Amino acid sequence: TQLLEQSPQFLSIQEGENLTVYCNSSSVFSSLQWYRQEPGEGPVLLVTVVTGGEVKKLKRLTFQFGDARKDSSLHITAAQTGDTGLYLCAGTNFGNEKLTFGTGTRLTIIP
Amino acid sequence: DAGVIQSPRHEVTEMGQEVTLRCKPISGHNSLFWYRQTMMRGLELLIYFNNNVPIDDSGMPEDRFSAKMPNASFSTLKIQPSEPRDSAVYFCASGEGRLTEQFFGPGTRLTVL
């Protein structure tokens, strides 16, 4: 069974600070997605990375896929209260559309 | 588009009762996924369909769980009989295939007493 471990599990920081959350596995994935989930709602896709070493930027969010396609990171610059939520990484395998979700990082931004 | 629609949004039932959760995927999407989310186990895939055909049901916990997709616009997840350990939020998601975004519904919060 492929596992995706996310760290930290919980993170609480002040508005305006920077942060990085991590998604690690011992398995190789063909692509990796990051989702954000707010209370009472389903996860919403933020980004998909498909190439080892790929870096994608989405405004203040920077996503990186590890060279070996086993890990990923999400960096947020100048965090805002609207960034609060549960961040989930999810990996796919070659030839398969099934997603394996990570354990999640619950982020709270304090005003 | 209204997005993925799930009903009911909340369900409270007693142990032993049958529970049926419903999902209407986004029109035109050919893949449908059922997930369960708990604090202890996170978000787990239960089963997924492609073009109304079940492709992988390895995540279905046991025979008490069953899922159907009689047509492209409707799917059900049934638990019979329900147990307290089935309490969770159940999500339905749809997508257009491999490497594409999965669009999640708002979920059904199930409580089995």
mmCIF file with all atom_site columns, C-alpha atoms in Angstrom:
data_model
loop_
_atom_site.group_PDB
_atom_site.id
_atom_site.type_symbol
_atom_site.label_atom_id
_atom_site.label_alt_id
_atom_site.label_comp_id
_atom_site.label_asym_id
_atom_site.label_entity_id
_atom_site.label_seq_id
_atom_site.pdbx_PDB_ins_code
_atom_site.Cartn_x
_atom_site.Cartn_y
_atom_site.Cartn_z
_atom_site.occupancy
_atom_site.B_iso_or_equiv
_atom_site.pdbx_formal_charge
_atom_site.auth_seq_id
_atom_site.auth_comp_id
_atom_site.auth_asym_id
_atom_site.auth_atom_id
_atom_site.pdbx_PDB_model_num
ATOM 1   C CA . THR A 1 1   ? 0.000   0.000  0.000   1.00 0.00 ? 1   THR A CA 1
ATOM 2   C CA . GLN A 1 2   ? 1.348   3.395  -0.969  1.00 0.00 ? 2   GLN A CA 1
ATOM 3   C CA . LEU A 1 3   ? 1.360   5.962  1.814   1.00 0.00 ? 3   LEU A CA 1
ATOM 4   C CA . LEU A 1 4   ? 1.707   9.721  1.662   1.00 0.00 ? 4   LEU A CA 1
ATOM 5   C CA . GLU A 1 5   ? 2.824   11.262 4.937   1.00 0.00 ? 5   GLU A CA 1
ATOM 6   C CA . GLN A 1 6   ? 2.290   14.967 5.391   1.00 0.00 ? 6   GLN A CA 1
ATOM 7   C CA . SER A 1 7   ? 4.063   17.194 7.875   1.00 0.00 ? 7   SER A CA 1
ATOM 8   C CA . PRO A 1 8   ? 3.428   18.973 10.014  1.00 0.00 ? 8   PRO A CA 1
ATOM 9   C CA . GLN A 1 9   ? 0.039   17.555 10.950  1.00 0.00 ? 9   GLN A CA 1
ATOM 10  C CA . PHE A 1 10  ? -1.016  20.879 12.468  1.00 0.00 ? 10  PHE A CA 1
ATOM 11  C CA . LEU A 1 11  ? 0.426   24.352 11.887  1.00 0.00 ? 11  LEU A CA 1
ATOM 12  C CA . SER A 1 12  ? -0.674  27.639 13.394  1.00 0.00 ? 12  SER A CA 1
ATOM 13  C CA . ILE A 1 13  ? 1.104   30.852 12.409  1.00 0.00 ? 13  ILE A CA 1
ATOM 14  C CA . GLN A 1 14  ? 0.566   34.592 12.360  1.00 0.00 ? 14  GLN A CA 1
ATOM 15  C CA . GLU A 1 15  ? -0.752  36.370 9.293   1.00 0.00 ? 15  GLU A CA 1
ATOM 16  C CA . GLY A 1 16  ? 2.105   37.604 7.123   1.00 0.00 ? 16  GLY A CA 1
ATOM 17  C CA . GLU A 1 17  ? 4.519   34.794 7.955   1.00 0.00 ? 17  GLU A CA 1
ATOM 18  C CA . ASN A 1 18  ? 5.847   32.222 5.479   1.00 0.00 ? 18  ASN A CA 1
ATOM 19  C CA . LEU A 1 19  ? 5.363   28.475 5.801   1.00 0.00 ? 19  LEU A CA 1
ATOM 20  C CA . THR A 1 20  ? 6.171   25.191 4.104   1.00 0.00 ? 20  THR A CA 1
ATOM 21  C CA . VAL A 1 21  ? 4.293   21.913 4.346   1.00 0.00 ? 21  VAL A CA 1
ATOM 22  C CA . TYR A 1 22  ? 5.627   18.613 3.124   1.00 0.00 ? 22  TYR A CA 1
ATOM 23  C CA . CYS A 1 23  ? 4.278   15.470 1.481   1.00 0.00 ? 23  CYS A CA 1
ATOM 24  C CA . ASN A 1 24  ? 6.549   12.408 1.529   1.00 0.00 ? 24  ASN A CA 1
ATOM 25  C CA . SER A 1 25  ? 6.380   8.840  0.328   1.00 0.00 ? 25  SER A CA 1
ATOM 26  C CA . SER A 1 26  ? 8.678   5.895  -0.230  1.00 0.00 ? 26  SER A CA 1
ATOM 27  C CA . SER A 1 27  ? 6.820   5.205  -3.482  1.00 0.00 ? 27  SER A CA 1
ATOM 28  C CA . VAL A 1 28  ? 7.081   6.879  -6.861  1.00 0.00 ? 28  VAL A CA 1
ATOM 29  C CA . PHE A 1 29  ? 4.025   8.655  -8.225  1.00 0.00 ? 29  PHE A CA 1
ATOM 30  C CA . SER A 1 30  ? 3.312   9.619  -11.820 1.00 0.00 ? 30  SER A CA 1
ATOM 31  C CA . SER A 1 31  ? 1.735   12.880 -10.719 1.00 0.00 ? 31  SER A CA 1
ATOM 32  C CA . LEU A 1 32  ? 0.832   14.671 -7.546  1.00 0.00 ? 32  LEU A CA 1
ATOM 33  C CA . GLN A 1 33  ? -2.015  17.002 -6.746  1.00 0.00 ? 33  GLN A CA 1
ATOM 34  C CA . TRP A 1 34  ? -2.571  19.440 -3.893  1.00 0.00 ? 34  TRP A CA 1
ATOM 35  C CA . TYR A 1 35  ? -6.080  20.147 -2.583  1.00 0.00 ? 35  TYR A CA 1
ATOM 36  C CA . ARG A 1 36  ? -7.411  22.554 0.042   1.00 0.00 ? 36  ARG A CA 1
ATOM 37  C CA . GLN A 1 37  ? -10.454 21.671 2.088   1.00 0.00 ? 37  GLN A CA 1
ATOM 38  C CA . GLU A 1 38  ? -12.472 24.139 4.148   1.00 0.00 ? 38  GLU A CA 1
ATOM 39  C CA . PRO A 1 39  ? -14.831 23.090 6.964   1.00 0.00 ? 39  PRO A CA 1
ATOM 40  C CA . GLY A 1 40  ? -18.092 21.593 5.719   1.00 0.00 ? 40  GLY A CA 1
ATOM 41  C CA . GLU A 1 41  ? -16.898 21.369 2.132   1.00 0.00 ? 41  GLU A CA 1
ATOM 42  C CA . GLY A 1 42  ? -15.136 18.931 -0.145  1.00 0.00 ? 42  GLY A CA 1
ATOM 43  C CA . PRO A 1 43  ? -11.493 19.328 -1.190  1.00 0.00 ? 43  PRO A CA 1
ATOM 44  C CA . VAL A 1 44  ? -10.758 21.731 -4.054  1.00 0.00 ? 44  VAL A CA 1
ATOM 45  C CA . LEU A 1 45  ? -7.825  21.229 -6.411  1.00 0.00 ? 45  LEU A CA 1
ATOM 46  C CA . LEU A 1 46  ? -5.014  23.791 -6.204  1.00 0.00 ? 46  LEU A CA 1
ATOM 47  C CA . VAL A 1 47  ? -2.426  22.333 -8.590  1.00 0.00 ? 47  VAL A CA 1
ATOM 48  C CA . THR A 1 48  ? -1.201  19.223 -10.398 1.00 0.00 ? 48  THR A CA 1
ATOM 49  C CA . VAL A 1 49  ? 2.528   18.538 -10.875 1.00 0.00 ? 49  VAL A CA 1
ATOM 50  C CA . VAL A 1 50  ? 3.623   15.820 -13.269 1.00 0.00 ? 50  VAL A CA 1
ATOM 51  C CA . THR A 1 51  ? 7.368   16.192 -13.903 1.00 0.00 ? 51  THR A CA 1
ATOM 52  C CA . GLY A 1 52  ? 10.142  15.406 -11.421 1.00 0.00 ? 52  GLY A CA 1
ATOM 53  C CA . GLY A 1 53  ? 11.685  18.675 -10.235 1.00 0.00 ? 53  GLY A CA 1
ATOM 54  C CA . GLU A 1 54  ? 8.728   20.712 -11.467 1.00 0.00 ? 54  GLU A CA 1
ATOM 55  C CA . VAL A 1 55  ? 7.935   23.976 -9.709  1.00 0.00 ? 55  VAL A CA 1
ATOM 56  C CA . LYS A 1 56  ? 4.570   25.694 -10.091 1.00 0.00 ? 56  LYS A CA 1
ATOM 57  C CA . LYS A 1 57  ? 3.519   29.037 -8.683  1.00 0.00 ? 57  LYS A CA 1
ATOM 58  C CA . LEU A 1 58  ? -0.025  30.077 -7.944  1.00 0.00 ? 58  LEU A CA 1
ATOM 59  C CA . LYS A 1 59  ? 0.093   33.662 -6.640  1.00 0.00 ? 59  LYS A CA 1
ATOM 60  C CA . ARG A 1 60  ? 1.605   33.307 -3.121  1.00 0.00 ? 60  ARG A CA 1
ATOM 61  C CA . LEU A 1 61  ? 1.701   29.504 -3.283  1.00 0.00 ? 61  LEU A CA 1
ATOM 62  C CA . THR A 1 62  ? 4.714   27.620 -4.673  1.00 0.00 ? 62  THR A CA 1
ATOM 63  C CA . PHE A 1 63  ? 4.511   23.875 -5.295  1.00 0.00 ? 63  PHE A CA 1
ATOM 64  C CA . GLN A 1 64  ? 7.471   21.617 -5.968  1.00 0.00 ? 64  GLN A CA 1
ATOM 65  C CA . PHE A 1 65  ? 7.582   17.976 -7.077  1.00 0.00 ? 65  PHE A CA 1
ATOM 66  C CA . GLY A 1 66  ? 10.709  16.126 -5.981  1.00 0.00 ? 66  GLY A CA 1
ATOM 67  C CA . ASP A 1 67  ? 13.228  14.980 -8.569  1.00 0.00 ? 67  ASP A CA 1
ATOM 68  C CA . ALA A 1 68  ? 12.536  11.344 -7.694  1.00 0.00 ? 68  ALA A CA 1
ATOM 69  C CA . ARG A 1 69  ? 8.739   11.908 -7.798  1.00 0.00 ? 69  ARG A CA 1
ATOM 70  C CA . LYS A 1 70  ? 8.393   10.661 -4.226  1.00 0.00 ? 70  LYS A CA 1
ATOM 71  C CA . ASP A 1 71  ? 7.827   13.929 -2.417  1.00 0.00 ? 71  ASP A CA 1
ATOM 72  C CA . SER A 1 72  ? 6.381   17.386 -2.762  1.00 0.00 ? 72  SER A CA 1
ATOM 73  C CA . SER A 1 73  ? 6.233   20.657 -0.885  1.00 0.00 ? 73  SER A CA 1
ATOM 74  C CA . LEU A 1 74  ? 3.895   23.601 -0.684  1.00 0.00 ? 74  LEU A CA 1
ATOM 75  C CA . HIS A 1 75  ? 5.306   26.980 0.322   1.00 0.00 ? 75  HIS A CA 1
ATOM 76  C CA . ILE A 1 76  ? 3.028   29.893 1.185   1.00 0.00 ? 76  ILE A CA 1
ATOM 77  C CA . THR A 1 77  ? 4.441   33.414 1.277   1.00 0.00 ? 77  THR A CA 1
ATOM 78  C CA . ALA A 1 78  ? 2.876   36.102 3.457   1.00 0.00 ? 78  ALA A CA 1
ATOM 79  C CA . ALA A 1 79  ? 0.079   33.881 4.740   1.00 0.00 ? 79  ALA A CA 1
ATOM 80  C CA . GLN A 1 80  ? -3.431  35.326 4.912   1.00 0.00 ? 80  GLN A CA 1
ATOM 81  C CA . THR A 1 81  ? -6.400  34.260 7.021   1.00 0.00 ? 81  THR A CA 1
ATOM 82  C CA . GLY A 1 82  ? -8.053  32.994 3.851   1.00 0.00 ? 82  GLY A CA 1
ATOM 83  C CA . ASP A 1 83  ? -5.309  30.359 3.580   1.00 0.00 ? 83  ASP A CA 1
ATOM 84  C CA . THR A 1 84  ? -6.717  28.575 6.635   1.00 0.00 ? 84  THR A CA 1
ATOM 85  C CA . GLY A 1 85  ? -7.817  25.040 5.841   1.00 0.00 ? 85  GLY A CA 1
ATOM 86  C CA . LEU A 1 86  ? -6.830  21.401 5.494   1.00 0.00 ? 86  LEU A CA 1
ATOM 87  C CA . TYR A 1 87  ? -4.170  20.875 2.829   1.00 0.00 ? 87  TYR A CA 1
ATOM 88  C CA . LEU A 1 88  ? -4.090  17.446 1.213   1.00 0.00 ? 88  LEU A CA 1
ATOM 89  C CA . CYS A 1 89  ? -1.614  16.020 -1.238  1.00 0.00 ? 89  CYS A CA 1
ATOM 90  C CA . ALA A 1 90  ? -2.726  13.169 -3.479  1.00 0.00 ? 90  ALA A CA 1
ATOM 91  C CA . GLY A 1 91  ? -0.713  10.930 -5.768  1.00 0.00 ? 91  GLY A CA 1
ATOM 92  C CA . THR A 1 92  ? -1.611  8.987  -8.875  1.00 0.00 ? 92  THR A CA 1
ATOM 93  C CA . ASN A 1 93  ? 0.071   5.974  -10.415 1.00 0.00 ? 93  ASN A CA 1
ATOM 94  C CA . PHE A 1 94  ? 0.952   5.409  -14.035 1.00 0.00 ? 94  PHE A CA 1
ATOM 95  C CA . GLY A 1 95  ? -2.055  4.238  -16.005 1.00 0.00 ? 95  GLY A CA 1
ATOM 96  C CA . ASN A 1 96  ? -4.428  4.642  -13.097 1.00 0.00 ? 96  ASN A CA 1
ATOM 97  C CA . GLU A 1 97  ? -6.777  7.512  -12.246 1.00 0.00 ? 97  GLU A CA 1
ATOM 98  C CA . LYS A 1 98  ? -7.111  6.462  -8.630  1.00 0.00 ? 98  LYS A CA 1
ATOM 99  C CA . LEU A 1 99  ? -5.868  9.049  -6.112  1.00 0.00 ? 99  LEU A CA 1
ATOM 100 C CA . THR A 1 100 ? -4.066  8.170  -2.885  1.00 0.00 ? 100 THR A CA 1
ATOM 101 C CA . PHE A 1 101 ? -4.524  11.000 -0.408  1.00 0.00 ? 101 PHE A CA 1
ATOM 102 C CA . GLY A 1 102 ? -2.008  12.095 2.184   1.00 0.00 ? 102 GLY A CA 1
ATOM 103 C CA . THR A 1 103 ? -2.641  12.419 5.897   1.00 0.00 ? 103 THR A CA 1
ATOM 104 C CA . GLY A 1 104 ? -3.237  16.179 5.644   1.00 0.00 ? 104 GLY A CA 1
ATOM 105 C CA . THR A 1 105 ? -1.882  19.356 7.219   1.00 0.00 ? 105 THR A CA 1
ATOM 106 C CA . ARG A 1 106 ? -4.375  21.480 9.113   1.00 0.00 ? 106 ARG A CA 1
ATOM 107 C CA . LEU A 1 107 ? -3.274  25.108 8.733   1.00 0.00 ? 107 LEU A CA 1
ATOM 108 C CA . THR A 1 108 ? -4.570  27.973 10.846  1.00 0.00 ? 108 THR A CA 1
ATOM 109 C CA . ILE A 1 109 ? -3.582  31.555 10.110  1.00 0.00 ? 109 ILE A CA 1
ATOM 110 C CA . ILE A 1 110 ? -4.024  33.867 13.074  1.00 0.00 ? 110 ILE A CA 1
ATOM 111 C CA . PRO A 1 111 ? -4.997  37.468 12.300  1.00 0.00 ? 111 PRO A CA 1
ATOM 112 C CA . ASP B 2 1   ? -23.074 23.946 -13.634 1.00 0.00 ? 1   ASP B CA 1
ATOM 113 C CA . ALA B 2 2   ? -24.280 23.089 -10.135 1.00 0.00 ? 2   ALA B CA 1
ATOM 114 C CA . GLY B 2 3   ? -21.272 20.931 -9.361  1.00 0.00 ? 3   GLY B CA 1
ATOM 115 C CA . VAL B 2 4   ? -21.448 17.508 -7.745  1.00 0.00 ? 4   VAL B CA 1
ATOM 116 C CA . ILE B 2 5   ? -24.660 17.119 -5.782  1.00 0.00 ? 5   ILE B CA 1
ATOM 117 C CA . GLN B 2 6   ? -24.929 14.840 -2.759  1.00 0.00 ? 6   GLN B CA 1
ATOM 118 C CA . SER B 2 7   ? -27.907 13.990 -0.607  1.00 0.00 ? 7   SER B CA 1
ATOM 119 C CA . PRO B 2 8   ? -28.670 13.960 2.176   1.00 0.00 ? 8   PRO B CA 1
ATOM 120 C CA . ARG B 2 9   ? -26.175 16.433 3.681   1.00 0.00 ? 9   ARG B CA 1
ATOM 121 C CA . HIS B 2 10  ? -26.647 14.955 7.126   1.00 0.00 ? 10  HIS B CA 1
ATOM 122 C CA . GLU B 2 11  ? -27.920 11.556 8.184   1.00 0.00 ? 11  GLU B CA 1
ATOM 123 C CA . VAL B 2 12  ? -28.427 10.276 11.701  1.00 0.00 ? 12  VAL B CA 1
ATOM 124 C CA . THR B 2 13  ? -29.511 6.683  12.062  1.00 0.00 ? 13  THR B CA 1
ATOM 125 C CA . GLU B 2 14  ? -29.458 3.842  14.525  1.00 0.00 ? 14  GLU B CA 1
ATOM 126 C CA . MET B 2 15  ? -27.203 0.840  14.377  1.00 0.00 ? 15  MET B CA 1
ATOM 127 C CA . GLY B 2 16  ? -28.615 -1.871 12.144  1.00 0.00 ? 16  GLY B CA 1
ATOM 128 C CA . GLN B 2 17  ? -30.534 0.457  9.842   1.00 0.00 ? 17  GLN B CA 1
ATOM 129 C CA . GLU B 2 18  ? -29.951 0.704  6.112   1.00 0.00 ? 18  GLU B CA 1
ATOM 130 C CA . VAL B 2 19  ? -28.399 3.932  4.862   1.00 0.00 ? 19  VAL B CA 1
ATOM 131 C CA . THR B 2 20  ? -28.394 5.117  1.244   1.00 0.00 ? 20  THR B CA 1
ATOM 132 C CA . LEU B 2 21  ? -26.246 8.022  0.112   1.00 0.00 ? 21  LEU B CA 1
ATOM 133 C CA . ARG B 2 22  ? -26.834 9.613  -3.275  1.00 0.00 ? 22  ARG B CA 1
ATOM 134 C CA . CYS B 2 23  ? -24.668 11.438 -5.764  1.00 0.00 ? 23  CYS B CA 1
ATOM 135 C CA . LYS B 2 24  ? -25.224 13.296 -9.023  1.00 0.00 ? 24  LYS B CA 1
ATOM 136 C CA . PRO B 2 25  ? -21.912 13.898 -10.826 1.00 0.00 ? 25  PRO B CA 1
ATOM 137 C CA . ILE B 2 26  ? -21.128 16.839 -13.055 1.00 0.00 ? 26  ILE B CA 1
ATOM 138 C CA . SER B 2 27  ? -22.659 16.347 -16.487 1.00 0.00 ? 27  SER B CA 1
ATOM 139 C CA . GLY B 2 28  ? -20.120 15.047 -18.991 1.00 0.00 ? 28  GLY B CA 1
ATOM 140 C CA . HIS B 2 29  ? -17.753 13.575 -16.429 1.00 0.00 ? 29  HIS B CA 1
ATOM 141 C CA . ASN B 2 30  ? -17.061 9.893  -17.021 1.00 0.00 ? 30  ASN B CA 1
ATOM 142 C CA . SER B 2 31  ? -15.459 8.992  -13.689 1.00 0.00 ? 31  SER B CA 1
ATOM 143 C CA . LEU B 2 32  ? -17.121 8.898  -10.295 1.00 0.00 ? 32  LEU B CA 1
ATOM 144 C CA . PHE B 2 33  ? -15.453 8.297  -6.934  1.00 0.00 ? 33  PHE B CA 1
ATOM 145 C CA . TRP B 2 34  ? -16.782 7.574  -3.440  1.00 0.00 ? 34  TRP B CA 1
ATOM 146 C CA . TYR B 2 35  ? -14.577 8.546  -0.485  1.00 0.00 ? 35  TYR B CA 1
ATOM 147 C CA . ARG B 2 36  ? -14.882 8.352  3.283   1.00 0.00 ? 36  ARG B CA 1
ATOM 148 C CA . GLN B 2 37  ? -13.193 10.873 5.596   1.00 0.00 ? 37  GLN B CA 1
ATOM 149 C CA . THR B 2 38  ? -12.545 10.446 9.308   1.00 0.00 ? 38  THR B CA 1
ATOM 150 C CA . MET B 2 39  ? -10.126 12.095 11.703  1.00 0.00 ? 39  MET B CA 1
ATOM 151 C CA . MET B 2 40  ? -8.385  8.789  12.343  1.00 0.00 ? 40  MET B CA 1
ATOM 152 C CA . ARG B 2 41  ? -7.998  7.517  8.789   1.00 0.00 ? 41  ARG B CA 1
ATOM 153 C CA . GLY B 2 42  ? -8.159  10.674 6.676   1.00 0.00 ? 42  GLY B CA 1
ATOM 154 C CA . LEU B 2 43  ? -9.664  10.574 3.181   1.00 0.00 ? 43  LEU B CA 1
ATOM 155 C CA . GLU B 2 44  ? -10.000 7.041  1.836   1.00 0.00 ? 44  GLU B CA 1
ATOM 156 C CA . LEU B 2 45  ? -11.164 5.938  -1.595  1.00 0.00 ? 45  LEU B CA 1
ATOM 157 C CA . LEU B 2 46  ? -13.947 3.373  -1.328  1.00 0.00 ? 46  LEU B CA 1
ATOM 158 C CA . ILE B 2 47  ? -14.792 2.685  -4.972  1.00 0.00 ? 47  ILE B CA 1
ATOM 159 C CA . TYR B 2 48  ? -14.633 4.318  -8.358  1.00 0.00 ? 48  TYR B CA 1
ATOM 160 C CA . PHE B 2 49  ? -16.533 3.976  -11.605 1.00 0.00 ? 49  PHE B CA 1
ATOM 161 C CA . ASN B 2 50  ? -15.560 4.771  -15.161 1.00 0.00 ? 50  ASN B CA 1
ATOM 162 C CA . ASN B 2 51  ? -18.361 5.057  -17.722 1.00 0.00 ? 51  ASN B CA 1
ATOM 163 C CA . ASN B 2 52  ? -20.745 3.643  -15.083 1.00 0.00 ? 52  ASN B CA 1
ATOM 164 C CA . VAL B 2 53  ? -18.643 0.482  -14.617 1.00 0.00 ? 53  VAL B CA 1
ATOM 165 C CA . PRO B 2 54  ? -16.992 -0.234 -11.231 1.00 0.00 ? 54  PRO B CA 1
ATOM 166 C CA . ILE B 2 55  ? -13.232 -0.272 -11.806 1.00 0.00 ? 55  ILE B CA 1
ATOM 167 C CA . ASP B 2 56  ? -11.761 -0.619 -8.323  1.00 0.00 ? 56  ASP B CA 1
ATOM 168 C CA . ASP B 2 57  ? -13.721 -1.474 -5.182  1.00 0.00 ? 57  ASP B CA 1
ATOM 169 C CA . SER B 2 58  ? -10.736 -2.563 -3.106  1.00 0.00 ? 58  SER B CA 1
ATOM 170 C CA . GLY B 2 59  ? -11.407 0.234  -0.635  1.00 0.00 ? 59  GLY B CA 1
ATOM 171 C CA . MET B 2 60  ? -14.904 -0.944 0.258   1.00 0.00 ? 60  MET B CA 1
ATOM 172 C CA . PRO B 2 61  ? -14.541 -1.986 3.902   1.00 0.00 ? 61  PRO B CA 1
ATOM 173 C CA . GLU B 2 62  ? -16.756 -5.060 3.872   1.00 0.00 ? 62  GLU B CA 1
ATOM 174 C CA . ASP B 2 63  ? -19.840 -6.657 2.389   1.00 0.00 ? 63  ASP B CA 1
ATOM 175 C CA . ARG B 2 64  ? -22.115 -4.293 4.269   1.00 0.00 ? 64  ARG B CA 1
ATOM 176 C CA . PHE B 2 65  ? -21.098 -1.618 1.762   1.00 0.00 ? 65  PHE B CA 1
ATOM 177 C CA . SER B 2 66  ? -22.320 -1.599 -1.827  1.00 0.00 ? 66  SER B CA 1
ATOM 178 C CA . ALA B 2 67  ? -22.319 0.999  -4.602  1.00 0.00 ? 67  ALA B CA 1
ATOM 179 C CA . LYS B 2 68  ? -24.159 1.268  -7.873  1.00 0.00 ? 68  LYS B CA 1
ATOM 180 C CA . MET B 2 69  ? -24.125 3.578  -10.851 1.00 0.00 ? 69  MET B CA 1
ATOM 181 C CA . PRO B 2 70  ? -27.179 2.766  -12.962 1.00 0.00 ? 70  PRO B CA 1
ATOM 182 C CA . ASN B 2 71  ? -26.570 5.660  -15.350 1.00 0.00 ? 71  ASN B CA 1
ATOM 183 C CA . ALA B 2 72  ? -24.141 8.498  -16.013 1.00 0.00 ? 72  ALA B CA 1
ATOM 184 C CA . SER B 2 73  ? -25.999 10.949 -13.805 1.00 0.00 ? 73  SER B CA 1
ATOM 185 C CA . PHE B 2 74  ? -26.621 8.996  -10.622 1.00 0.00 ? 74  PHE B CA 1
ATOM 186 C CA . SER B 2 75  ? -24.817 6.814  -8.096  1.00 0.00 ? 75  SER B CA 1
ATOM 187 C CA . THR B 2 76  ? -25.659 5.387  -4.692  1.00 0.00 ? 76  THR B CA 1
ATOM 188 C CA . LEU B 2 77  ? -23.608 4.103  -1.792  1.00 0.00 ? 77  LEU B CA 1
ATOM 189 C CA . LYS B 2 78  ? -25.521 1.794  0.517   1.00 0.00 ? 78  LYS B CA 1
ATOM 190 C CA . ILE B 2 79  ? -24.614 0.528  3.968   1.00 0.00 ? 79  ILE B CA 1
ATOM 191 C CA . GLN B 2 80  ? -26.673 -2.360 5.313   1.00 0.00 ? 80  GLN B CA 1
ATOM 192 C CA . PRO B 2 81  ? -26.657 -2.901 8.223   1.00 0.00 ? 81  PRO B CA 1
ATOM 193 C CA . SER B 2 82  ? -24.992 0.269  9.495   1.00 0.00 ? 82  SER B CA 1
ATOM 194 C CA . GLU B 2 83  ? -22.661 0.276  12.517  1.00 0.00 ? 83  GLU B CA 1
ATOM 195 C CA . PRO B 2 84  ? -21.349 3.117  14.735  1.00 0.00 ? 84  PRO B CA 1
ATOM 196 C CA . ARG B 2 85  ? -17.860 2.741  13.213  1.00 0.00 ? 85  ARG B CA 1
ATOM 197 C CA . ASP B 2 86  ? -19.354 3.767  9.846   1.00 0.00 ? 86  ASP B CA 1
ATOM 198 C CA . SER B 2 87  ? -19.824 7.304  11.183  1.00 0.00 ? 87  SER B CA 1
ATOM 199 C CA . ALA B 2 88  ? -17.871 9.617  8.880   1.00 0.00 ? 88  ALA B CA 1
ATOM 200 C CA . VAL B 2 89  ? -18.224 12.174 6.123   1.00 0.00 ? 89  VAL B CA 1
ATOM 201 C CA . TYR B 2 90  ? -18.788 10.495 2.768   1.00 0.00 ? 90  TYR B CA 1
ATOM 202 C CA . PHE B 2 91  ? -17.755 12.383 -0.350  1.00 0.00 ? 91  PHE B CA 1
ATOM 203 C CA . CYS B 2 92  ? -18.611 11.796 -3.962  1.00 0.00 ? 92  CYS B CA 1
ATOM 204 C CA . ALA B 2 93  ? -16.324 13.226 -6.647  1.00 0.00 ? 93  ALA B CA 1
ATOM 205 C CA . SER B 2 94  ? -16.403 13.206 -10.433 1.00 0.00 ? 94  SER B CA 1
ATOM 206 C CA . GLY B 2 95  ? -13.815 13.809 -13.108 1.00 0.00 ? 95  GLY B CA 1
ATOM 207 C CA . GLU B 2 96  ? -13.040 13.554 -16.779 1.00 0.00 ? 96  GLU B CA 1
ATOM 208 C CA . GLY B 2 97  ? -10.365 10.878 -16.496 1.00 0.00 ? 97  GLY B CA 1
ATOM 209 C CA . ARG B 2 98  ? -6.713  10.349 -15.740 1.00 0.00 ? 98  ARG B CA 1
ATOM 210 C CA . LEU B 2 99  ? -4.571  13.241 -14.536 1.00 0.00 ? 99  LEU B CA 1
ATOM 211 C CA . THR B 2 100 ? -7.544  15.584 -14.409 1.00 0.00 ? 100 THR B CA 1
ATOM 212 C CA . GLU B 2 101 ? -9.110  17.338 -11.500 1.00 0.00 ? 101 GLU B CA 1
ATOM 213 C CA . GLN B 2 102 ? -11.578 15.542 -9.288  1.00 0.00 ? 102 GLN B CA 1
ATOM 214 C CA . PHE B 2 103 ? -14.518 17.742 -8.321  1.00 0.00 ? 103 PHE B CA 1
ATOM 215 C CA . PHE B 2 104 ? -15.879 16.937 -4.893  1.00 0.00 ? 104 PHE B CA 1
ATOM 216 C CA . GLY B 2 105 ? -19.406 17.285 -3.620  1.00 0.00 ? 105 GLY B CA 1
ATOM 217 C CA . PRO B 2 106 ? -20.172 18.860 -0.241  1.00 0.00 ? 106 PRO B CA 1
ATOM 218 C CA . GLY B 2 107 ? -20.292 15.497 1.479   1.00 0.00 ? 107 GLY B CA 1
ATOM 219 C CA . THR B 2 108 ? -22.802 13.591 3.600   1.00 0.00 ? 108 THR B CA 1
ATOM 220 C CA . ARG B 2 109 ? -22.123 13.557 7.327   1.00 0.00 ? 109 ARG B CA 1
ATOM 221 C CA . LEU B 2 110 ? -23.293 10.168 8.607   1.00 0.00 ? 110 LEU B CA 1
ATOM 222 C CA . THR B 2 111 ? -23.782 9.461  12.281  1.00 0.00 ? 111 THR B CA 1
ATOM 223 C CA . VAL B 2 112 ? -24.712 5.945  13.346  1.00 0.00 ? 112 VAL B CA 1
ATOM 224 C CA . LEU B 2 113 ? -25.863 5.752  16.957  1.00 0.00 ? 113 LEU B CA 1
#
